[in-house]
mmCIF file of N, CA and C in Angstrom:
data_model
loop_
_atom_site.group_PDB
_atom_site.id
_atom_site.type_symbol
_atom_site.label_atom_id
_atom_site.label_comp_id
_atom_site.label_asym_id
_atom_site.label_seq_id
_atom_site.Cartn_x
_atom_site.Cartn_y
_atom_site.Cartn_z
ATOM 1 N N UNK A 1 -12.376 5.817 2.196
ATOM 2 C CA UNK A 1 -11.302 5.892 2.726
ATOM 3 C C UNK A 1 -10.763 7.048 3.790
ATOM 4 N N UNK A 2 -10.197 6.742 4.683
ATOM 5 C CA UNK A 2 -9.990 7.585 5.639
ATOM 6 C C UNK A 2 -8.759 8.917 4.320
ATOM 7 N N UNK A 3 -8.799 10.403 4.553
ATOM 8 C CA UNK A 3 -8.084 11.188 3.721
ATOM 9 C C UNK A 3 -6.857 11.515 4.808
ATOM 10 N N UNK A 4 -6.683 10.516 5.907
ATOM 11 C CA UNK A 4 -5.438 10.575 5.870
ATOM 12 C C UNK A 4 -4.273 9.755 6.692
ATOM 13 N N UNK A 5 -3.550 9.434 6.382
ATOM 14 C CA UNK A 5 -2.229 8.561 5.160
ATOM 15 C C UNK A 5 -2.169 7.840 7.224
ATOM 16 N N UNK A 6 -2.732 6.348 7.624
ATOM 17 C CA UNK A 6 -1.993 5.588 8.430
ATOM 18 C C UNK A 6 -0.281 5.080 8.982
ATOM 19 N N UNK A 7 0.035 5.387 7.669
ATOM 20 C CA UNK A 7 2.010 5.736 7.863
ATOM 21 C C UNK A 7 2.158 6.648 6.166
ATOM 22 N N UNK A 8 3.772 6.641 6.996
ATOM 23 C CA UNK A 8 4.629 7.584 5.935
ATOM 24 C C UNK A 8 5.430 6.540 5.591
ATOM 25 N N UNK A 9 6.534 6.916 4.405
ATOM 26 C CA UNK A 9 8.275 6.801 4.505
ATOM 27 C C UNK A 9 8.360 6.908 3.671
ATOM 28 N N UNK A 10 10.194 7.740 3.500
ATOM 29 C CA UNK A 10 10.506 7.761 2.238
ATOM 30 C C UNK A 10 12.322 6.511 2.386
ATOM 31 N N UNK A 11 12.077 6.726 0.829
ATOM 32 C CA UNK A 11 12.563 5.762 0.158
ATOM 33 C C UNK A 11 13.437 5.951 -1.010
ATOM 34 N N UNK A 12 14.769 5.316 -0.870
ATOM 35 C CA UNK A 12 15.492 6.123 -2.263
ATOM 36 C C UNK A 12 15.101 5.670 -3.249
ATOM 37 N N UNK A 13 15.699 6.267 -4.159
ATOM 38 C CA UNK A 13 15.461 6.265 -5.258
ATOM 39 C C UNK A 13 16.571 5.311 -5.831
ATOM 40 N N UNK A 14 16.962 4.195 -6.246
ATOM 41 C CA UNK A 14 18.339 3.907 -6.800
ATOM 42 C C UNK A 14 18.916 3.487 -8.195
ATOM 43 N N UNK A 15 20.067 4.149 -8.231
ATOM 44 C CA UNK A 15 20.595 3.717 -9.625
ATOM 45 C C UNK A 15 19.295 2.742 -10.329
ATOM 46 N N UNK A 16 19.452 1.745 -10.162
ATOM 47 C CA UNK A 16 19.294 0.126 -10.870
ATOM 48 C C UNK A 16 17.613 0.343 -11.330
ATOM 49 N N UNK A 17 17.108 0.989 -10.629
ATOM 50 C CA UNK A 17 15.759 1.233 -10.551
ATOM 51 C C UNK A 17 15.420 1.651 -11.780
ATOM 52 N N UNK A 18 16.694 2.889 -12.936
ATOM 53 C CA UNK A 18 15.982 3.308 -13.894
ATOM 54 C C UNK A 18 15.942 2.186 -15.014
ATOM 55 N N UNK A 19 15.492 2.595 -15.849
ATOM 56 C CA UNK A 19 15.008 1.562 -17.254
ATOM 57 C C UNK A 19 15.414 2.350 -18.311
ATOM 58 N N UNK A 20 15.634 1.790 -19.637
ATOM 59 C CA UNK A 20 15.877 2.548 -20.496
ATOM 60 C C UNK A 20 15.708 4.239 -20.831
ATOM 61 N N UNK A 21 14.374 4.417 -20.181
ATOM 62 C CA UNK A 21 13.992 5.553 -20.137
ATOM 63 C C UNK A 21 14.740 6.698 -19.872
ATOM 64 N N UNK A 22 15.081 6.510 -18.757
ATOM 65 C CA UNK A 22 15.996 7.191 -17.750
ATOM 66 C C UNK A 22 14.924 7.363 -16.998
ATOM 67 N N UNK A 23 14.209 6.765 -16.309
ATOM 68 C CA UNK A 23 13.092 7.122 -14.981
ATOM 69 C C UNK A 23 12.606 5.686 -14.618
ATOM 70 N N UNK A 24 11.728 5.810 -13.537
ATOM 71 C CA UNK A 24 11.722 4.970 -12.754
ATOM 72 C C UNK A 24 10.995 3.796 -13.440
ATOM 73 N N UNK A 25 11.735 2.816 -13.311
ATOM 74 C CA UNK A 25 10.793 1.077 -14.190
ATOM 75 C C UNK A 25 9.326 1.292 -13.553
ATOM 76 N N UNK A 26 8.517 1.096 -14.398
ATOM 77 C CA UNK A 26 7.033 0.690 -13.728
ATOM 78 C C UNK A 26 7.552 -0.661 -12.968
ATOM 79 N N UNK A 27 8.044 -1.863 -12.631
ATOM 80 C CA UNK A 27 7.835 -1.992 -11.477
ATOM 81 C C UNK A 27 8.423 -2.190 -10.804
ATOM 82 N N UNK A 28 8.727 -1.394 -10.309
ATOM 83 C CA UNK A 28 10.214 -0.480 -9.085
ATOM 84 C C UNK A 28 8.802 0.213 -8.083
ATOM 85 N N UNK A 29 7.614 0.770 -8.975
ATOM 86 C CA UNK A 29 7.269 1.419 -8.229
ATOM 87 C C UNK A 29 6.105 0.055 -7.107
ATOM 88 N N UNK A 30 5.872 -1.095 -7.904
ATOM 89 C CA UNK A 30 4.805 -1.956 -6.781
ATOM 90 C C UNK A 30 6.559 -2.379 -5.643
ATOM 91 N N UNK A 31 7.041 -2.593 -5.514
ATOM 92 C CA UNK A 31 8.489 -2.501 -4.893
ATOM 93 C C UNK A 31 8.507 -1.512 -3.687
ATOM 94 N N UNK A 32 8.515 -0.109 -4.156
ATOM 95 C CA UNK A 32 8.281 1.250 -3.447
ATOM 96 C C UNK A 32 6.771 0.904 -2.242
ATOM 97 N N UNK A 33 5.847 -0.031 -3.271
ATOM 98 C CA UNK A 33 4.724 0.038 -2.233
ATOM 99 C C UNK A 33 4.307 -1.600 -1.225
ATOM 100 N N UNK A 34 5.432 -1.718 -1.407
ATOM 101 C CA UNK A 34 6.004 -3.419 -1.065
ATOM 102 C C UNK A 34 5.978 -3.206 -0.050
ATOM 103 N N UNK A 35 7.138 -2.041 -0.066
ATOM 104 C CA UNK A 35 8.621 -1.879 1.104
ATOM 105 C C UNK A 35 7.559 -0.785 2.172
ATOM 106 N N UNK A 36 6.490 0.057 1.898
ATOM 107 C CA UNK A 36 5.790 0.736 2.273
ATOM 108 C C UNK A 36 4.856 -0.231 2.845
ATOM 109 N N UNK A 37 4.238 -1.150 2.524
ATOM 110 C CA UNK A 37 2.656 -1.883 3.073
ATOM 111 C C UNK A 37 3.464 -2.818 4.240
ATOM 112 N N UNK A 38 4.643 -2.804 4.111
ATOM 113 C CA UNK A 38 5.387 -3.987 5.205
ATOM 114 C C UNK A 38 5.786 -3.405 6.274
ATOM 115 N N UNK A 39 6.616 -2.058 6.165
ATOM 116 C CA UNK A 39 6.612 -1.753 7.401
ATOM 117 C C UNK A 39 5.730 -1.091 8.062
ATOM 118 N N UNK A 40 4.443 -0.563 7.117
ATOM 119 C CA UNK A 40 3.060 -0.113 8.047
ATOM 120 C C UNK A 40 2.464 -0.852 8.514
ATOM 121 N N UNK A 41 2.519 -2.854 8.232
ATOM 122 C CA UNK A 41 2.214 -3.540 8.828
ATOM 123 C C UNK A 41 3.300 -3.442 10.396
ATOM 124 N N UNK A 42 4.374 -3.552 10.105
ATOM 125 C CA UNK A 42 5.109 -4.063 10.809
ATOM 126 C C UNK A 42 4.897 -3.066 12.643
ATOM 127 N N UNK A 43 4.985 -1.549 11.913
ATOM 128 C CA UNK A 43 4.526 -0.822 13.509
ATOM 129 C C UNK A 43 3.004 -1.068 13.550
ATOM 130 N N UNK A 44 2.165 -1.724 12.922
ATOM 131 C CA UNK A 44 1.076 -1.020 13.495
ATOM 132 C C UNK A 44 1.349 -2.419 14.767
ATOM 133 N N UNK A 45 1.824 -3.879 13.864
ATOM 134 C CA UNK A 45 1.804 -4.798 15.038
ATOM 135 C C UNK A 45 2.371 -4.894 16.035
ATOM 136 N N UNK A 46 3.201 -3.436 16.117
ATOM 137 C CA UNK A 46 4.131 -3.441 17.475
ATOM 138 C C UNK A 46 5.335 -4.433 17.434
ATOM 139 N N UNK A 47 6.029 -4.790 16.122
ATOM 140 C CA UNK A 47 6.797 -5.864 15.734
ATOM 141 C C UNK A 47 6.927 -6.828 14.555
ATOM 142 N N UNK A 48 7.325 -7.256 14.530
ATOM 143 C CA UNK A 48 7.997 -7.962 13.031
ATOM 144 C C UNK A 48 6.941 -8.751 12.953
ATOM 145 N N UNK A 49 6.332 -8.682 11.657
ATOM 146 C CA UNK A 49 6.019 -9.990 11.386
ATOM 147 C C UNK A 49 6.191 -11.373 11.022
ATOM 148 N N UNK A 50 7.162 -10.909 10.315
ATOM 149 C CA UNK A 50 7.391 -12.315 9.647
ATOM 150 C C UNK A 50 7.579 -13.546 10.823
ATOM 151 N N UNK A 51 7.522 -14.578 10.407
ATOM 152 C CA UNK A 51 7.846 -15.727 11.382
ATOM 153 C C UNK A 51 6.630 -15.736 12.499
ATOM 154 N N UNK A 52 5.651 -15.214 12.224
ATOM 155 C CA UNK A 52 4.386 -15.756 12.289
ATOM 156 C C UNK A 52 3.122 -16.054 11.613
ATOM 157 N N UNK A 53 3.571 -17.370 12.450
ATOM 158 C CA UNK A 53 1.957 -17.694 12.000
ATOM 159 C C UNK A 53 0.392 -17.658 10.834
ATOM 160 N N UNK A 54 0.552 -16.338 11.136
ATOM 161 C CA UNK A 54 -0.993 -15.864 10.160
ATOM 162 C C UNK A 54 0.165 -14.420 9.956
ATOM 163 N N UNK A 55 -0.251 -14.409 8.288
ATOM 164 C CA UNK A 55 -0.101 -12.310 7.912
ATOM 165 C C UNK A 55 -0.649 -12.357 6.178
ATOM 166 N N UNK A 56 0.340 -11.373 6.053
ATOM 167 C CA UNK A 56 -0.420 -10.594 5.382
ATOM 168 C C UNK A 56 -0.440 -11.273 3.711
ATOM 169 N N UNK A 57 -1.017 -11.708 3.070
ATOM 170 C CA UNK A 57 -0.483 -12.099 1.180
ATOM 171 C C UNK A 57 -1.904 -11.454 0.844
ATOM 172 N N UNK A 58 -0.629 -10.671 -0.814
ATOM 173 C CA UNK A 58 -1.221 -9.615 -1.803
ATOM 174 C C UNK A 58 -2.072 -10.722 -2.855
ATOM 175 N N UNK A 59 -3.523 -10.194 -2.864
ATOM 176 C CA UNK A 59 -4.625 -10.959 -4.323
ATOM 177 C C UNK A 59 -4.920 -9.762 -5.409
ATOM 178 N N UNK A 60 -4.622 -9.078 -4.719
ATOM 179 C CA UNK A 60 -4.646 -8.325 -6.363
ATOM 180 C C UNK A 60 -3.795 -6.788 -6.223
ATOM 181 N N UNK A 61 -3.218 -5.951 -6.642
ATOM 182 C CA UNK A 61 -2.354 -4.846 -6.683
ATOM 183 C C UNK A 61 -2.582 -3.870 -8.186
ATOM 184 N N UNK A 62 -2.329 -2.583 -7.968
ATOM 185 C CA UNK A 62 -3.008 -1.711 -9.350
ATOM 186 C C UNK A 62 -1.655 -0.796 -9.688
ATOM 187 N N UNK A 63 -1.241 0.096 -9.894
ATOM 188 C CA UNK A 63 -1.060 1.381 -9.991
ATOM 189 C C UNK A 63 -1.123 2.148 -11.205
ATOM 190 N N UNK A 64 -1.385 3.311 -11.034
ATOM 191 C CA UNK A 64 -1.482 4.460 -12.001
ATOM 192 C C UNK A 64 -0.457 5.271 -12.080
ATOM 193 N N UNK A 65 -0.117 5.625 -13.178
ATOM 194 C CA UNK A 65 1.254 6.003 -13.242
ATOM 195 C C UNK A 65 0.866 7.585 -13.365
ATOM 196 N N UNK A 66 1.103 8.699 -13.135
ATOM 197 C CA UNK A 66 1.182 9.814 -13.633
ATOM 198 C C UNK A 66 2.540 10.686 -13.840
ATOM 199 N N UNK A 67 3.473 10.500 -13.579
ATOM 200 C CA UNK A 67 4.460 11.700 -13.945
ATOM 201 C C UNK A 67 5.699 10.373 -13.728
ATOM 202 N N UNK A 68 6.681 11.116 -14.113
ATOM 203 C CA UNK A 68 7.754 10.234 -14.494
ATOM 204 C C UNK A 68 8.939 10.413 -13.115
ATOM 205 N N UNK A 69 9.277 9.762 -12.545
ATOM 206 C CA UNK A 69 10.552 9.375 -11.101
ATOM 207 C C UNK A 69 12.090 9.284 -11.775
ATOM 208 N N UNK A 70 12.504 10.254 -11.373
ATOM 209 C CA UNK A 70 13.914 9.954 -12.162
ATOM 210 C C UNK A 70 14.962 9.524 -10.838
ATOM 211 N N UNK A 71 15.860 9.559 -11.765
ATOM 212 C CA UNK A 71 17.176 9.687 -9.601
ATOM 213 C C UNK A 71 18.513 10.645 -10.738
ATOM 214 N N UNK A 72 18.787 11.438 -9.630
ATOM 215 C CA UNK A 72 18.480 11.111 -8.095
ATOM 216 C C UNK A 72 17.434 11.406 -7.664
ATOM 217 N N UNK A 73 16.471 10.668 -6.100
ATOM 218 C CA UNK A 73 15.530 11.158 -5.985
ATOM 219 C C UNK A 73 15.361 10.122 -4.580
ATOM 220 N N UNK A 74 14.241 10.540 -3.881
ATOM 221 C CA UNK A 74 13.683 9.852 -2.675
ATOM 222 C C UNK A 74 12.379 9.828 -2.891
ATOM 223 N N UNK A 75 11.274 8.890 -2.655
ATOM 224 C CA UNK A 75 9.916 9.152 -2.769
ATOM 225 C C UNK A 75 9.938 8.972 -1.926
ATOM 226 N N UNK A 76 8.332 9.630 -1.229
ATOM 227 C CA UNK A 76 7.291 9.098 -0.137
ATOM 228 C C UNK A 76 5.937 9.048 -0.411
ATOM 229 N N UNK A 77 5.922 7.776 0.372
ATOM 230 C CA UNK A 77 4.382 7.131 0.116
ATOM 231 C C UNK A 77 4.170 7.205 1.973
ATOM 232 N N UNK A 78 3.199 7.032 1.224
ATOM 233 C CA UNK A 78 1.533 7.656 2.046
ATOM 234 C C UNK A 78 0.229 6.565 1.639
ATOM 235 N N UNK A 79 0.651 6.188 2.474
ATOM 236 C CA UNK A 79 -0.270 4.828 3.167
ATOM 237 C C UNK A 79 -1.945 4.885 3.981
ATOM 238 N N UNK A 80 -2.911 4.470 3.432
ATOM 239 C CA UNK A 80 -4.160 4.426 3.047
ATOM 240 C C UNK A 80 -5.198 3.482 4.177
ATOM 241 N N UNK A 81 -5.659 3.062 4.562
ATOM 242 C CA UNK A 81 -6.639 2.018 5.214
ATOM 243 C C UNK A 81 -8.019 1.961 4.561
ATOM 244 N N UNK A 82 -8.340 1.197 3.040
ATOM 245 C CA UNK A 82 -9.596 1.307 2.444
ATOM 246 C C UNK A 82 -10.786 -0.044 3.747
ATOM 247 N N UNK A 83 -11.179 -0.541 2.433
ATOM 248 C CA UNK A 83 -12.344 -1.313 2.570
ATOM 249 C C UNK A 83 -11.997 -2.496 3.521
ATOM 250 N N UNK A 84 -12.926 -2.823 4.692
ATOM 251 C CA UNK A 84 -12.372 -4.320 4.928
ATOM 252 C C UNK A 84 -13.627 -5.328 5.088
ATOM 253 N N UNK A 85 -12.934 -6.265 4.423
ATOM 254 C CA UNK A 85 -14.061 -7.082 4.757
ATOM 255 C C UNK A 85 -13.642 -7.971 6.461
ATOM 256 N N UNK A 86 -13.824 -9.806 5.906
ATOM 257 C CA UNK A 86 -13.683 -10.400 6.895
ATOM 258 C C UNK A 86 -12.349 -10.965 8.035
ATOM 259 N N UNK A 87 -11.884 -11.021 5.740
ATOM 260 C CA UNK A 87 -9.988 -11.243 6.476
ATOM 261 C C UNK A 87 -9.041 -11.083 5.119
ATOM 262 N N UNK A 88 -10.210 -9.423 4.888
ATOM 263 C CA UNK A 88 -9.195 -9.076 3.635
ATOM 264 C C UNK A 88 -9.188 -7.594 3.918
ATOM 265 N N UNK A 89 -7.776 -6.644 3.287
ATOM 266 C CA UNK A 89 -8.577 -4.857 3.149
ATOM 267 C C UNK A 89 -7.788 -4.863 1.970
ATOM 268 N N UNK A 90 -8.581 -3.194 1.997
ATOM 269 C CA UNK A 90 -7.645 -2.512 1.374
ATOM 270 C C UNK A 90 -6.488 -1.439 1.343
ATOM 271 N N UNK A 91 -5.278 -1.560 0.812
ATOM 272 C CA UNK A 91 -4.998 -0.592 0.943
ATOM 273 C C UNK A 91 -4.375 0.357 -0.172
ATOM 274 N N UNK A 92 -4.764 1.738 0.034
ATOM 275 C CA UNK A 92 -4.468 2.640 -1.181
ATOM 276 C C UNK A 92 -2.693 3.474 -0.764
ATOM 277 N N UNK A 93 -2.029 3.798 -1.828
ATOM 278 C CA UNK A 93 -0.975 4.454 -1.465
ATOM 279 C C UNK A 93 -1.198 5.505 -2.621
ATOM 280 N N UNK A 94 0.052 6.776 -2.056
ATOM 281 C CA UNK A 94 0.469 7.693 -2.908
ATOM 282 C C UNK A 94 1.815 8.054 -2.941
ATOM 283 N N UNK A 95 1.938 8.892 -4.047
ATOM 284 C CA UNK A 95 3.925 8.458 -4.143
ATOM 285 C C UNK A 95 4.451 10.042 -4.851
ATOM 286 N N UNK A 96 5.053 10.216 -3.831
ATOM 287 C CA UNK A 96 5.394 11.678 -4.512
ATOM 288 C C UNK A 96 7.635 11.795 -4.505
ATOM 289 N N UNK A 97 7.991 12.282 -5.186
ATOM 290 C CA UNK A 97 8.840 12.403 -5.735
ATOM 291 C C UNK A 97 9.108 13.550 -4.832
ATOM 292 N N UNK A 98 10.824 13.057 -4.044
ATOM 293 C CA UNK A 98 11.067 14.655 -3.133
ATOM 294 C C UNK A 98 11.409 15.667 -3.907
ATOM 295 N N UNK A 99 11.936 15.733 -5.269
ATOM 296 C CA UNK A 99 11.832 16.151 -6.439
ATOM 297 C C UNK A 99 10.775 17.415 -6.566
ATOM 298 N N UNK A 100 9.647 16.906 -6.164
ATOM 299 C CA UNK A 100 8.572 17.940 -6.522
ATOM 300 C C UNK A 100 7.386 16.775 -5.466
ATOM 301 N N UNK A 101 7.662 17.429 -4.487
ATOM 302 C CA UNK A 101 7.145 17.208 -2.769
ATOM 303 C C UNK A 101 5.109 17.468 -3.502
ATOM 304 N N UNK A 102 5.082 18.460 -4.406
ATOM 305 C CA UNK A 102 3.348 18.779 -3.925
ATOM 306 C C UNK A 102 2.378 17.659 -5.058
ATOM 307 N N UNK A 103 3.687 17.880 -6.039
ATOM 308 C CA UNK A 103 2.853 16.840 -7.534
ATOM 309 C C UNK A 103 2.849 15.159 -7.032
ATOM 310 N N UNK A 104 1.738 14.776 -7.320
ATOM 311 C CA UNK A 104 1.383 13.394 -7.231
ATOM 312 C C UNK A 104 1.467 12.330 -8.503
ATOM 313 N N UNK A 105 3.214 11.848 -8.045
ATOM 314 C CA UNK A 105 3.789 11.064 -9.114
ATOM 315 C C UNK A 105 2.580 9.758 -9.464
ATOM 316 N N UNK A 106 1.700 8.641 -8.417
ATOM 317 C CA UNK A 106 1.792 7.706 -8.801
ATOM 318 C C UNK A 106 0.254 7.734 -7.816
ATOM 319 N N UNK A 107 -0.731 6.472 -8.010
ATOM 320 C CA UNK A 107 -0.953 6.055 -7.114
ATOM 321 C C UNK A 107 -0.888 4.987 -7.184
ATOM 322 N N UNK A 108 -1.444 3.568 -5.770
ATOM 323 C CA UNK A 108 -1.349 2.473 -5.833
ATOM 324 C C UNK A 108 -2.950 1.978 -5.189
ATOM 325 N N UNK A 109 -3.268 0.620 -5.190
ATOM 326 C CA UNK A 109 -3.864 -0.039 -4.437
ATOM 327 C C UNK A 109 -3.480 -1.211 -4.098
ATOM 328 N N UNK A 110 -4.087 -1.839 -2.855
ATOM 329 C CA UNK A 110 -3.381 -3.625 -3.056
ATOM 330 C C UNK A 110 -4.634 -4.041 -2.480
ATOM 331 N N UNK A 111 -4.843 -5.875 -2.295
ATOM 332 C CA UNK A 111 -6.238 -5.623 -1.395
ATOM 333 C C UNK A 111 -5.027 -6.790 -0.931
ATOM 334 N N UNK A 112 -5.301 -7.005 0.506
ATOM 335 C CA UNK A 112 -4.915 -7.934 1.683
ATOM 336 C C UNK A 112 -5.170 -8.632 2.195
ATOM 337 N N UNK A 113 -4.761 -9.340 1.925
ATOM 338 C CA UNK A 113 -5.729 -10.772 3.005
ATOM 339 C C UNK A 113 -4.982 -11.966 3.818
ATOM 340 N N UNK A 114 -5.375 -11.483 4.965
ATOM 341 C CA UNK A 114 -4.950 -12.672 6.507
ATOM 342 C C UNK A 114 -5.089 -13.888 5.894
ATOM 343 N N UNK A 115 -3.690 -14.866 6.104
ATOM 344 C CA UNK A 115 -3.527 -16.206 5.295
ATOM 345 C C UNK A 115 -2.978 -16.327 6.910
ATOM 346 N N UNK A 116 -3.142 -17.859 7.143
ATOM 347 C CA UNK A 116 -2.806 -19.615 7.798
ATOM 348 C C UNK A 116 -1.967 -19.422 7.155
ATOM 349 N N UNK A 117 -0.596 -20.043 7.430
ATOM 350 C CA UNK A 117 0.564 -20.377 6.862
ATOM 351 C C UNK A 117 0.054 -21.649 6.885
ATOM 352 N N UNK A 118 -0.011 -22.119 7.799
ATOM 353 C CA UNK A 118 0.240 -23.493 7.524
ATOM 354 C C UNK A 118 -0.592 -24.170 6.427
ATOM 355 N N UNK A 119 -1.995 -23.798 7.219
ATOM 356 C CA UNK A 119 -3.348 -24.039 6.034
ATOM 357 C C UNK A 119 -3.470 -23.232 5.415
ATOM 358 N N UNK A 120 -2.702 -22.189 4.553
ATOM 359 C CA UNK A 120 -2.847 -21.709 3.419
ATOM 360 C C UNK A 120 -4.466 -21.428 2.909
ATOM 361 N N UNK A 121 -5.247 -20.917 4.654
ATOM 362 C CA UNK A 121 -6.642 -20.472 4.326
ATOM 363 C C UNK A 121 -6.191 -18.634 4.581
ATOM 364 N N UNK A 122 -7.636 -18.495 4.425
ATOM 365 C CA UNK A 122 -7.409 -16.782 5.197
ATOM 366 C C UNK A 122 -8.341 -16.600 6.581
ATOM 367 N N UNK A 123 -8.169 -16.421 7.242
ATOM 368 C CA UNK A 123 -8.463 -16.211 8.292
ATOM 369 C C UNK A 123 -8.612 -14.855 9.009
ATOM 370 N N UNK A 124 -9.346 -14.434 9.946
ATOM 371 C CA UNK A 124 -10.479 -13.177 10.570
ATOM 372 C C UNK A 124 -8.788 -11.822 10.903
ATOM 373 N N UNK A 125 -8.756 -10.700 10.240
ATOM 374 C CA UNK A 125 -8.333 -10.105 10.876
ATOM 375 C C UNK A 125 -7.580 -9.625 12.059
ATOM 376 N N UNK A 126 -6.802 -9.621 12.275
ATOM 377 C CA UNK A 126 -6.150 -9.096 13.686
ATOM 378 C C UNK A 126 -6.386 -7.947 14.342
ATOM 379 N N UNK A 127 -6.575 -7.940 15.787
ATOM 380 C CA UNK A 127 -7.703 -7.072 15.707
ATOM 381 C C UNK A 127 -6.642 -5.489 15.287
ATOM 382 N N UNK A 128 -4.978 -5.584 15.442
ATOM 383 C CA UNK A 128 -4.599 -4.233 15.916
ATOM 384 C C UNK A 128 -4.847 -3.468 14.595
ATOM 385 N N UNK A 129 -5.464 -4.379 13.224
ATOM 386 C CA UNK A 129 -5.611 -4.303 11.430
ATOM 387 C C UNK A 129 -7.420 -3.420 12.027
ATOM 388 N N UNK A 130 -8.238 -4.641 12.611
ATOM 389 C CA UNK A 130 -10.083 -4.206 12.354
ATOM 390 C C UNK A 130 -9.618 -3.347 13.288
ATOM 391 N N UNK A 131 -9.414 -2.504 14.486
ATOM 392 C CA UNK A 131 -9.266 -1.282 14.911
ATOM 393 C C UNK A 131 -8.772 -0.212 14.327
ATOM 394 N N UNK A 132 -7.769 -0.190 12.822
ATOM 395 C CA UNK A 132 -7.968 0.575 12.599
ATOM 396 C C UNK A 132 -9.042 1.277 11.783
ATOM 397 N N UNK A 133 -9.604 0.075 11.031
ATOM 398 C CA UNK A 133 -10.629 -0.289 10.002
ATOM 399 C C UNK A 133 -12.079 0.258 10.731
ATOM 400 N N UNK A 134 -12.077 0.198 11.439
ATOM 401 C CA UNK A 134 -13.459 0.686 12.653
ATOM 402 C C UNK A 134 -13.382 1.867 12.185
#
């Protein structure tokens, strides 16, 4: 994996993101990763990916929680591209709370497969993704 993020974004922590323990609920981290991943792919694609015949589908997702994130706050998500196959690639995430920007709050991974939405089958990765992985 390249140690330089291919994309970073900042997202707000909302009041409703907290759970009974007064920190961001574990499920919300996957939403943070999803938003960062979609923004990244849209930027790399030079436009919107919605409405296209082909696009990304997640087949695995994981998160390692290292420290709690509290409200109010913003989080920065750094995205890295990893190993690639014919139709898939790994995306790695690092999430930092703005209240403690030097301390990693969590890491995550997802496997993205490029799919033809009409046929429901995987297809070769588009050139704009392949170029970043080579």
